[in-house]
Coordinates of C-alpha atoms and ligand atoms in Angstrom, one line a residue:
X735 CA 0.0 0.0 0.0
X736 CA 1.1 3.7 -0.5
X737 CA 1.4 6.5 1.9
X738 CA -1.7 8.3 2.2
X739 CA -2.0 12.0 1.5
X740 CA -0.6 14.2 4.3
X741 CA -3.9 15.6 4.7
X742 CA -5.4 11.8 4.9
X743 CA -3.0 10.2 6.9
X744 CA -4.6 11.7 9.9
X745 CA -7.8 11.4 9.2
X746 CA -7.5 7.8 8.9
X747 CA -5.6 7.1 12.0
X748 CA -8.4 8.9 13.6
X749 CA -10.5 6.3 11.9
X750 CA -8.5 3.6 13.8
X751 CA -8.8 4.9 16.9
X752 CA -12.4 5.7 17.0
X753 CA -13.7 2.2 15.4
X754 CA -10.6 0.0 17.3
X755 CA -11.3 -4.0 15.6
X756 CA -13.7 -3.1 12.9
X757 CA -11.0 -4.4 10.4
X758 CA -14.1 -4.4 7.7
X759 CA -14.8 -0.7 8.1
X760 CA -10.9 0.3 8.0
X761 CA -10.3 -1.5 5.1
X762 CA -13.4 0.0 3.3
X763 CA -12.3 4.0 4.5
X764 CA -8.8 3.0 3.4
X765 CA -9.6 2.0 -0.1
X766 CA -11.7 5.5 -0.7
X767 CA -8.9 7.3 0.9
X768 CA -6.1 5.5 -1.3
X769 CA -7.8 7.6 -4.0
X770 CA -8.7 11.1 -3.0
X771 CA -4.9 12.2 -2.8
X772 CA -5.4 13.9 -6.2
X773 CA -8.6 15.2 -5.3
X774 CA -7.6 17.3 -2.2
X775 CA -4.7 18.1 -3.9
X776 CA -6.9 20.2 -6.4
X777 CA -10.0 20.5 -4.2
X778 CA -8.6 22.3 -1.0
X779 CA -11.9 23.5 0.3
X780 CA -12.9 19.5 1.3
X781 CA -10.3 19.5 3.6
X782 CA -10.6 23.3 5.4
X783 CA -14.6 22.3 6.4
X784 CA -13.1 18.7 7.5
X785 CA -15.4 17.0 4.5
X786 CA -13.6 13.9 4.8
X787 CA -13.3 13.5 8.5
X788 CA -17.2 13.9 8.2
X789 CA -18.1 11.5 6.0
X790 CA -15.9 9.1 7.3
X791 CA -18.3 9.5 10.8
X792 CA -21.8 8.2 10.4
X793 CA -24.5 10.7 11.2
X794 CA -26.6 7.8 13.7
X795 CA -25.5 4.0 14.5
X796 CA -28.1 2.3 16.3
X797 CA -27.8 -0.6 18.2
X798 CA -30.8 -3.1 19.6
X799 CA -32.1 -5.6 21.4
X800 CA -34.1 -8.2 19.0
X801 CA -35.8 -10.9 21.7
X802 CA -38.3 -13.6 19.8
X803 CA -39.3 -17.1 20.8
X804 CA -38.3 -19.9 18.5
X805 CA -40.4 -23.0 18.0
X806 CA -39.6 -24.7 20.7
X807 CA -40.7 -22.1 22.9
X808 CA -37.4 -20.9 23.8
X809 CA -36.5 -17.0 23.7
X810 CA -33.8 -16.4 21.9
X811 CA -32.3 -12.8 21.5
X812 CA -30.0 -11.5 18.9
X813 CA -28.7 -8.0 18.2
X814 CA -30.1 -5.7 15.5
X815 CA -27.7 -2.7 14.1
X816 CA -28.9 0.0 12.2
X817 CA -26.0 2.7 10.9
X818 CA -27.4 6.1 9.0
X819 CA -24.1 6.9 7.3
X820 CA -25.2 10.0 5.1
X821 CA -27.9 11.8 4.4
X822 CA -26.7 14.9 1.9
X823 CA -28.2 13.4 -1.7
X824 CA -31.4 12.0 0.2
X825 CA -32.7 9.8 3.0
X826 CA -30.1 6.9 4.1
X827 CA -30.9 4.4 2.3
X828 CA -29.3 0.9 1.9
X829 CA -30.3 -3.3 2.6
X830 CA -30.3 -5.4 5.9
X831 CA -28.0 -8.5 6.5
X832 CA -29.0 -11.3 8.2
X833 CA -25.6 -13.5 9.3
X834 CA -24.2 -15.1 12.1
X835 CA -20.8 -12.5 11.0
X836 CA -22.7 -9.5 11.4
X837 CA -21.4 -7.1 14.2
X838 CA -21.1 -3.3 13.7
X839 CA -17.5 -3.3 11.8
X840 CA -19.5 -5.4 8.6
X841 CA -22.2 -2.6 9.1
X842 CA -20.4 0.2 9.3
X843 CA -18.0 -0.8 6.0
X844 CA -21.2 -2.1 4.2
X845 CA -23.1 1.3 5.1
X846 CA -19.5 3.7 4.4
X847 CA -19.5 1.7 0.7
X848 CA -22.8 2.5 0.3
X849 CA -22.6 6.3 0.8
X850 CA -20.3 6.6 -2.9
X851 CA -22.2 3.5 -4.4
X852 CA -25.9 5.8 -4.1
X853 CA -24.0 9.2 -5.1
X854 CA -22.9 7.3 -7.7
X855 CA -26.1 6.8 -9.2
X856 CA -27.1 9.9 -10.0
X857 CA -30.4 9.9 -7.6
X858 CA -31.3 11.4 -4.7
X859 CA -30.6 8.6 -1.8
X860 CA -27.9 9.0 1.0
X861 CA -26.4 6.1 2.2
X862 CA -27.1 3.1 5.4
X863 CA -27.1 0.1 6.4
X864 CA -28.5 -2.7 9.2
X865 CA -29.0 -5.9 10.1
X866 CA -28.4 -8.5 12.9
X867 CA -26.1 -11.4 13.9
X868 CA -29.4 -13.4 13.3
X869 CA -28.6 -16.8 11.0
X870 CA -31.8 -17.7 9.3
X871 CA -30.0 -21.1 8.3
X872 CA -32.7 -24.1 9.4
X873 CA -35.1 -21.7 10.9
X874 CA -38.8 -22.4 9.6
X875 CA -41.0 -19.8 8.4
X876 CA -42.8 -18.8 11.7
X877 CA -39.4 -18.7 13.1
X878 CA -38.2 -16.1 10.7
X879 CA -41.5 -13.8 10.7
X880 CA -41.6 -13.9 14.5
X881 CA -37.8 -12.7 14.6
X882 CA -38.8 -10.4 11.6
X883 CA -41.8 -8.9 13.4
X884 CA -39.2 -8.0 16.5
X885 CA -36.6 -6.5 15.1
X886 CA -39.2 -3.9 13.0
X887 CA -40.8 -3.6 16.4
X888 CA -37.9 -1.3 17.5
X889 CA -36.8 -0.5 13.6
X890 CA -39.5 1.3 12.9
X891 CA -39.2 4.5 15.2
X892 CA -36.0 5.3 12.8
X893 CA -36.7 4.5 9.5
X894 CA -40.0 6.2 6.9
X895 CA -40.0 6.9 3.4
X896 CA -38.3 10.4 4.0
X897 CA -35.8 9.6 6.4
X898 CA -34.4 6.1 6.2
X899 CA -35.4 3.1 3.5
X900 CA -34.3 -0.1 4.1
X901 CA -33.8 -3.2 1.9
X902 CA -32.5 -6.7 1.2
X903 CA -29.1 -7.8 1.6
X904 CA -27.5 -11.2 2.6
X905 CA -30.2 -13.6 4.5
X906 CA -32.7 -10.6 3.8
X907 CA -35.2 -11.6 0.5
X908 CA -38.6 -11.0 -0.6
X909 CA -40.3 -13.3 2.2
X910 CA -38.2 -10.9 4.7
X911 CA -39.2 -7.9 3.6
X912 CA -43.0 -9.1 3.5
X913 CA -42.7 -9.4 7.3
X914 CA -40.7 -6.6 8.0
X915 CA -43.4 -4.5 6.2
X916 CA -46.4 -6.1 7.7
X917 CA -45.1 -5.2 11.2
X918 CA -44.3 -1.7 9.8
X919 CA -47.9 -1.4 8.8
X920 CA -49.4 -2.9 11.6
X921 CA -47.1 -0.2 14.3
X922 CA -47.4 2.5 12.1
X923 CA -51.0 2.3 10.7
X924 CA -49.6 3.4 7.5
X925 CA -49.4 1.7 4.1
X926 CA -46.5 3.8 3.2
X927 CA -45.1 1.6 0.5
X928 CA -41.4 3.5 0.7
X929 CA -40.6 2.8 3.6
X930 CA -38.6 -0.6 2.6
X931 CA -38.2 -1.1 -0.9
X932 CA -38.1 -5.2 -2.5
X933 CA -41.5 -5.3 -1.7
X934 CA -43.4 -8.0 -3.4
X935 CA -44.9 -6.8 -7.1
X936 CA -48.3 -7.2 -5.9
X937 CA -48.2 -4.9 -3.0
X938 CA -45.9 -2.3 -4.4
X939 CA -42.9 -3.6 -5.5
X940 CA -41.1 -2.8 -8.7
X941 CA -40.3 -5.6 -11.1
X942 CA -36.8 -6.2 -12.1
X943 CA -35.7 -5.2 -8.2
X944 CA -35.3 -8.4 -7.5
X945 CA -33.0 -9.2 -10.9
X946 CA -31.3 -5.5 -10.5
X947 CA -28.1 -5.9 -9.1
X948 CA -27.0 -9.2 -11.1
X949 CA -28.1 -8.1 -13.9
X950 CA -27.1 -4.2 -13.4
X951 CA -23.8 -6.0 -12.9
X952 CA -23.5 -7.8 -16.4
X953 CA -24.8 -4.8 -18.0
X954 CA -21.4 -2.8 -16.3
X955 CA -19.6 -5.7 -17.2
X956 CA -20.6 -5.2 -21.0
X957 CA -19.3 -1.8 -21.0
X958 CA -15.7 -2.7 -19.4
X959 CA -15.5 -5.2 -22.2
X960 CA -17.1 -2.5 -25.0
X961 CA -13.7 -0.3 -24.0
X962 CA -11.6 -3.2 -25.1
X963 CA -14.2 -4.0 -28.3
X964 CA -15.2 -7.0 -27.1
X965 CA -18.7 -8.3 -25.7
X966 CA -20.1 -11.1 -23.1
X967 CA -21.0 -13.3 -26.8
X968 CA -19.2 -16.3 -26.3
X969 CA -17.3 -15.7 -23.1
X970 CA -16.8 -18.5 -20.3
X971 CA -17.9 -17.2 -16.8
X972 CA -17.5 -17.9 -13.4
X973 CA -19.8 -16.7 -10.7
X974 CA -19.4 -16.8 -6.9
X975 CA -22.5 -17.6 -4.6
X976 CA -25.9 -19.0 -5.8
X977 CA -28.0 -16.0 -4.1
X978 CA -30.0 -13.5 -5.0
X979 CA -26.9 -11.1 -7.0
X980 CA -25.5 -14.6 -8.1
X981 CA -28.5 -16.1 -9.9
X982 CA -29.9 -13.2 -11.7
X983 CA -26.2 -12.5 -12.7
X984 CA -26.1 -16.1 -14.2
X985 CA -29.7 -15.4 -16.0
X986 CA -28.3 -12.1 -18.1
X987 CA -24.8 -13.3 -18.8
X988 CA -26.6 -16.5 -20.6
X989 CA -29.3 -13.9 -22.1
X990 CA -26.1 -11.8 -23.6
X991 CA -24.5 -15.1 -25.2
X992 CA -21.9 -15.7 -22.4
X993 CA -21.8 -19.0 -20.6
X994 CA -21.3 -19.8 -17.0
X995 CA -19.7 -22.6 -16.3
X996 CA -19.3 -22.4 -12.1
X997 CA -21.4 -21.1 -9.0
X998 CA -20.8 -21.5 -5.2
X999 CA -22.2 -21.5 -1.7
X1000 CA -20.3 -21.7 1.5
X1001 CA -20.3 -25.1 0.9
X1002 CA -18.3 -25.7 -2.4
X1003 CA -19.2 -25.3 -6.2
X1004 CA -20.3 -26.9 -8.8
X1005 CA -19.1 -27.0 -12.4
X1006 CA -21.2 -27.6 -15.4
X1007 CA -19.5 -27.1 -18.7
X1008 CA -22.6 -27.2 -20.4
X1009 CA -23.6 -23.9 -18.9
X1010 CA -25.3 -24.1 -15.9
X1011 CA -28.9 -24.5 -15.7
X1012 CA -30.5 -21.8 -14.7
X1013 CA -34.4 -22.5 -13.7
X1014 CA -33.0 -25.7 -11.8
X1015 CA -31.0 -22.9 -9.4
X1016 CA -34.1 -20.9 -8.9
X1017 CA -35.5 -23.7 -8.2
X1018 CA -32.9 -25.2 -5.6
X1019 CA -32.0 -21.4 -3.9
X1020 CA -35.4 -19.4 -3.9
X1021 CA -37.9 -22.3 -4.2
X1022 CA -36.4 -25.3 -1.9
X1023 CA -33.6 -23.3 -0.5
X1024 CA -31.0 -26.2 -0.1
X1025 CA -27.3 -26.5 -0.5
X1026 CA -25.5 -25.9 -4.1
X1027 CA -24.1 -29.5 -3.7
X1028 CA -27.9 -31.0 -4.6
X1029 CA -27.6 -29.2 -8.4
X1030 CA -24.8 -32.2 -9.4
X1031 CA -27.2 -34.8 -7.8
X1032 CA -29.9 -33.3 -10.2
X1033 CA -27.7 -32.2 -13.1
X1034 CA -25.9 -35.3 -15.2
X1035 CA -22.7 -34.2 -16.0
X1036 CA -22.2 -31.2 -13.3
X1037 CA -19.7 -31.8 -10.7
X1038 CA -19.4 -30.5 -6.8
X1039 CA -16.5 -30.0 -5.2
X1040 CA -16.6 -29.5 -1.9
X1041 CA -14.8 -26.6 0.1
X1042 CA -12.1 -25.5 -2.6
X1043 CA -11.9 -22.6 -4.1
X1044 CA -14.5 -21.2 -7.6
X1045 CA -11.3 -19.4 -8.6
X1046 CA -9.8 -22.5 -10.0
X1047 CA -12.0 -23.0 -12.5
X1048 CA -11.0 -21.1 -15.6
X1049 CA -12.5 -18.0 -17.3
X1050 CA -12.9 -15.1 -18.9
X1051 CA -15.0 -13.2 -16.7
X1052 CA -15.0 -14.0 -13.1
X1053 CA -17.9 -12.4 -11.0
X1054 CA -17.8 -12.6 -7.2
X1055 CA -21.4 -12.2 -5.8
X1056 CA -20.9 -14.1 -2.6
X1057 CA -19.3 -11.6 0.6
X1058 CA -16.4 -9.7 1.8
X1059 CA -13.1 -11.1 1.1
X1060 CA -14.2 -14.1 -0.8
X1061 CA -11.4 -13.1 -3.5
X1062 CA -8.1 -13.0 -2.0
X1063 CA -4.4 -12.8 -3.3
X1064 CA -4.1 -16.7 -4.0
X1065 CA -7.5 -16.5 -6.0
X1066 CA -7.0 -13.4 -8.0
X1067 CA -3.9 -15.3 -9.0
X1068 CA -4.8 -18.0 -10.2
X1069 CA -8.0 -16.1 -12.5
X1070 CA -4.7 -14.4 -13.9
X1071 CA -3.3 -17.6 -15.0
X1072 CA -5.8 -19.0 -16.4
X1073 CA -6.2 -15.5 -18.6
X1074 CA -8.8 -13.6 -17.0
X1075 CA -9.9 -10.5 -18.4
X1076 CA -12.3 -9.2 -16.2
X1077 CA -13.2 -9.4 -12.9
X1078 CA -16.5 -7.0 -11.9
X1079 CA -18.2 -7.1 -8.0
X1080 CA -21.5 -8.5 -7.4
X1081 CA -21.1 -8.3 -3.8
X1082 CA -19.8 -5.5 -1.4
X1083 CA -15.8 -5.8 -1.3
X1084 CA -15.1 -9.1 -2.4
X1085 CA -11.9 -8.7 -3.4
X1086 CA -9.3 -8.3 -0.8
X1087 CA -6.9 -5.2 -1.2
X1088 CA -3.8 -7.6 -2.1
X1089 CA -6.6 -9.0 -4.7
X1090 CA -7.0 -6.0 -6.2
X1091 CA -3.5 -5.4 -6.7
X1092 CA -2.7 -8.7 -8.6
X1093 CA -5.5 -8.4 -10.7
X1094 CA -5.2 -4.3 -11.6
X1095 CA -1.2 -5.5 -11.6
X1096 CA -2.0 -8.1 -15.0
X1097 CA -4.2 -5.5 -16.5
X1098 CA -7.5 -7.5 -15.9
X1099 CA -9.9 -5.0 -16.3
X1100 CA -11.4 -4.6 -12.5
X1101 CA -14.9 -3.4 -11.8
X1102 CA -15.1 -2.3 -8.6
X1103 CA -18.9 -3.3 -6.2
X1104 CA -19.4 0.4 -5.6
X1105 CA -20.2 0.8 -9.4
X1106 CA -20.8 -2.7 -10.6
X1107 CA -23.0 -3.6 -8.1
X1108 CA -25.1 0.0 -8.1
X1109 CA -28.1 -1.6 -10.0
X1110 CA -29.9 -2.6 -7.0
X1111 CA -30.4 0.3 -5.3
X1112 CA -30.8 2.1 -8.4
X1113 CA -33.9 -0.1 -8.7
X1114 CA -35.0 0.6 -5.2
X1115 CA -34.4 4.2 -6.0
X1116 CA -36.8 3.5 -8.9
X1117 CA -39.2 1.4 -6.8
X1118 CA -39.3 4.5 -4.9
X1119 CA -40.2 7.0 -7.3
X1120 CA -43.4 4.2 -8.5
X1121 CA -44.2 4.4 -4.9
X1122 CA -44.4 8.2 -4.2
X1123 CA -46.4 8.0 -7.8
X1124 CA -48.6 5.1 -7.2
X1125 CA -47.8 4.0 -10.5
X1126 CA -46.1 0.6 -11.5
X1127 CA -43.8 0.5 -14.8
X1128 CA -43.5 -2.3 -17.0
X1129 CA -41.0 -4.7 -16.8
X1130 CA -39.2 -3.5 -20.2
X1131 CA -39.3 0.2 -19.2
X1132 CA -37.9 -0.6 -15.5
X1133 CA -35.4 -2.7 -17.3
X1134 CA -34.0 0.2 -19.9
X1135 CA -33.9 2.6 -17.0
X1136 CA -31.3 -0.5 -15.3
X1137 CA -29.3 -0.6 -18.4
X1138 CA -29.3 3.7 -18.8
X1139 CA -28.5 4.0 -15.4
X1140 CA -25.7 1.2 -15.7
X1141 CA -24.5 2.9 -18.5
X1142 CA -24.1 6.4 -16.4
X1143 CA -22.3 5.3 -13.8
X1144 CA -20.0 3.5 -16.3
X1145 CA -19.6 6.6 -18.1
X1146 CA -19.0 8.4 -14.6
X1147 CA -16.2 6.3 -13.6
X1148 CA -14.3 6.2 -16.7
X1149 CA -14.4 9.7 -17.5
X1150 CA -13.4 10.8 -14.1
X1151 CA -10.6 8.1 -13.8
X1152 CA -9.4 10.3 -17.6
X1153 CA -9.6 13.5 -15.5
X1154 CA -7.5 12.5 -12.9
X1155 CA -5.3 10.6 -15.4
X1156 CA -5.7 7.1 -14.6
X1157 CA -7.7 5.5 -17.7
X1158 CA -9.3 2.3 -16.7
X1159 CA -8.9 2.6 -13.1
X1160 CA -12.4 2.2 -12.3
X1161 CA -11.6 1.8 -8.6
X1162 CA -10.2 5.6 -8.6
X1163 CA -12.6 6.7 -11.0
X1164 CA -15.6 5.5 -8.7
X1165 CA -14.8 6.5 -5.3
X1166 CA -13.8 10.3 -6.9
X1167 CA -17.0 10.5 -9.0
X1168 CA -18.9 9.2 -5.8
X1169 CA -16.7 11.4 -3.2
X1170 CA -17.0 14.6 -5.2
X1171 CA -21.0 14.4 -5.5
X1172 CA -21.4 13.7 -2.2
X1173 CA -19.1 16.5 -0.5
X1174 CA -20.2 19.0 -2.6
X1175 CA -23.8 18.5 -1.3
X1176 CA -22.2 18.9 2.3
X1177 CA -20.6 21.9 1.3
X1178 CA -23.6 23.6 0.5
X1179 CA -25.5 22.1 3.3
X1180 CA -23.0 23.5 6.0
X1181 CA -21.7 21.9 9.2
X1182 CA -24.3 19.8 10.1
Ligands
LIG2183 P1 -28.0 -13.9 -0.6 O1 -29.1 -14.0 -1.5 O2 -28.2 -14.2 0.9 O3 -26.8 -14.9 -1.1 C1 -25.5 -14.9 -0.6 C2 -24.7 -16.0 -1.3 O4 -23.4 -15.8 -0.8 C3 -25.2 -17.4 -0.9 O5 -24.9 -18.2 -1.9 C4 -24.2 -17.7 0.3 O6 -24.0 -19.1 0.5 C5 -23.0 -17.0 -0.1 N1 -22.2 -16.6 1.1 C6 -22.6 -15.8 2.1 N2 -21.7 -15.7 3.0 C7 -20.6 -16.5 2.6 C8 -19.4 -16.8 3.1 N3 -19.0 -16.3 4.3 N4 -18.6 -17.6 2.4 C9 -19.0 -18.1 1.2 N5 -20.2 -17.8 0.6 C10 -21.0 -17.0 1.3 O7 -27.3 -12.5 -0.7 P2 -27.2 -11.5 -1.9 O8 -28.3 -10.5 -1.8 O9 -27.1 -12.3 -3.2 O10 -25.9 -10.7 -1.6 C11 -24.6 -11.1 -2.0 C12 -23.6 -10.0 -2.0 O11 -24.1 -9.0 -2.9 C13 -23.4 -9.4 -0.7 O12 -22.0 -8.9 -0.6 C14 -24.3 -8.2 -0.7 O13 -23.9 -7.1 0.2 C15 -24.1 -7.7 -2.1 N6 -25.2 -6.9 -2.7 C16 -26.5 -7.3 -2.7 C17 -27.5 -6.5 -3.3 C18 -28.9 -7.0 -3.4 O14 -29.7 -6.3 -4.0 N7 -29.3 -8.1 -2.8 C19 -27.1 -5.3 -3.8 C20 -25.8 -4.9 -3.8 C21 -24.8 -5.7 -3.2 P3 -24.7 -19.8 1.8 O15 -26.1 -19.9 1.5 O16 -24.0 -21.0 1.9 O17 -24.4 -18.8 3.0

């Protein structure tokens, strides 16, 4: 890593000090701050009204108790987090995990990411995030509504369609979110529909929210490769996870010719050469919700291997839609020797910082999560707007705006990386083009 600016180098110790152990959140601070040395260099007036040292503080963490009886009659109690990181382009807005790994460290990164990811779309939504150490692994239905119903029990006194809007991340789906807005409703005596966006279509959802982010990724990935005049048509691809970002990623990289050949759970992979079927992995994930492993017991000619590592198997286009740090030094090297040319993130930070540098290092085009994976909360922010209209758009339409919006933030990133002459460095080009929105919009909203 380089030295930091001598204007950042402080900030980010302060950083340290005041979040000691949340590795997660340093490492997500870090990686913004490795690129705005040019930017305070020419931007001086971030730095005298402390801009930086601001955003890097959220505006409101919230930590609470979420007590619920499972079915054995036993009360169980978990902890629910809920961090309002920025609210200068619009209310906080950003998904809910549901893992055993969640603590405030994966919050605070996940909500700090999100802050650039949302400026970066071009809409009005300020960044968050929440969740709870909560593992619906094995828990039946009644288990998961009561534990839903208890954690918007205390939720709700923070969050409305103006101030906060909350969504799906890991763990957190469309059955989730029905709960979690049911209880809203029920508190609240309120239909107000954007208050949590991923709502079912039938009681105001959007169609295409739940395809947006895999597919918003593919669509980013079809630009990166339009730079180098090349398309998806005909590429191999490997994916990471089998989850909501994973499958709909698979679905639209087959849709644009390309084929993908590997997907993963925390389990293993599996590898089907033949391209991997896509309706039997809706079925297995959202329908019967088992392990990856049962895909090669129902697919003749698929493999499993368990544990191991998705990396292995070569590609063209890898796409990690799993979790944090899924991608590490070892795995980016070996995507680079088996001739890897691009590398975009489904999920938030997959790709370890000494990832990065192998990858960026064998000039494999590397698409940051910030931009690649914007789609999905572009489509909330969209779900929003059909919401506040009480109008639903068709699937086609809600689907251009995807691909437009995709489009812009490609545009965004590569055009800023030119102005601060690094061409291609989406990473830089990102985090400036999200920084720069953002702090001007605390500039003129003064010290508050
Ligand atoms: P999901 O539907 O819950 O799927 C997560 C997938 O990742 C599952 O296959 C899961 O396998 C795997 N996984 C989770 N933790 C893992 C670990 N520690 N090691 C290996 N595999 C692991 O979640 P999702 O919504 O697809 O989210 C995936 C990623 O995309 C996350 O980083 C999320 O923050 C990011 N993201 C999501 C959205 C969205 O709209 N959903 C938007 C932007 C970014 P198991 O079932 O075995 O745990």
């Amino acid at each position: 890593m380089s030295p930091l600016h001598a204007h950042l180098e402080p900030v980010y110790d302060l950083v340290l000090r005041r979040n000691p152990g949340e590795e997660e959140f340093h490492q997500a601070v870090r990686e913004v701050l490795d690129s705005l040395g040019p930017v305070v260099a020419k931007h001086p007036e971030y730095a005298e009204a402390s801009v930086i040292e601001r955003i890097c503080e959220p505006e409101r963490q919230i930590i609470f108790r979420v007590p619920w009886t499972d079915d054995q009659g036993r009360v169980q109690i978990n902890r629910g987090f809920r961090v309002e990181f920025n609210s200068a382009l619009g209310p906080y807005k950003g998904g809910l995990r549901f893992h055993p790994s969640v603590y405030l460290g994966i919050v605070k990164f996940l909500g700090f990411e999100q802050v650039f990811k949302n400026s970066l779309t071009g809409l009005p939504i300020g960044g968050g995030k929440g969740g709870s150490d909560f593992d619906p692994k094995g828990r039946s239905d009644g288990e998961i509504m009561r534990f839903c119903q208890s954690f918007m029990t205390e939720l709700y006194r923070h969050i409305g369609e103006y101030t906060d809007v909350p969504a799906g991340d890991i763990g957190v789906g469309g059955r989730e979110i029905g709960y979690l807005f049911g209880q809203y409703k029920r508190i609240t005596n309120r239909y107000e529909s954007g208050v949590l966006t991923g709502k079912g279509t039938g009681w105001g959802g959007s169609l295409v929210r739940k395809e947006a982010t895999g597919y918003g990724t593919v669509f980013f990935v079809e630009e990166m490769l339009r730079e180098r005049g090349e398309s998806l048509d005909g590429k191999r691809v490997v994916v990471s996870g089998s989850g909501n970002v994973a499958v709909y990623a698979i679905e639209k990289v087959h849709q644009l010719g390309g084929t993908v050949v590997a997907c993963s759970d925390s389990g293993g992979y599996v590898v089907d050469e033949d391209g991997l079927d896509i309706e039997l992995l809706k079925e297995l994930k959202e329908e019967r919700r088992v392990r990856i492993s049962e895909y090669s017991e129902a697919r003749r000619g698929s493999s499993y291997v368990a544990g191991g590592r998705v990396w292995d198997v070569p590609c063209q286009v890898a796409l990690p839609c799993a979790t944090q740090n899924e991608l590490d030094e070892a795995g980016a090297g070996a995507l680079v020797k088996n001739g890897c040319l691009v590398v975009a993130e489904g999920a938030n930070m997959p790709t370890t910082p000494a990832g990065v540098e192998v990858l960026t290092g064998a000039n494999v085009l590397f698409g940051p999560g910030k931009a690649a994976n914007a789609g999905g909360v572009a489509t909330s922010a969209l779900e929003m707007q059909q919401n506040a209209s009480r109008d639903s758009w068709s699937h086609d339409y809600t689907e251009q705006r995807l691909g437009e919006i995709m489009r812009g933030i490609h545009e965004r990133c590569a055009t800023t990386a030119e102005a601060y002459d690094a061409p291609g460095d989406y990473v830089l080009g990102a985090n400036v083009a999200g920084f720069i929105q953002v702090a001007d919009a605390m500039l003129a909203l003064g010290v508050v």
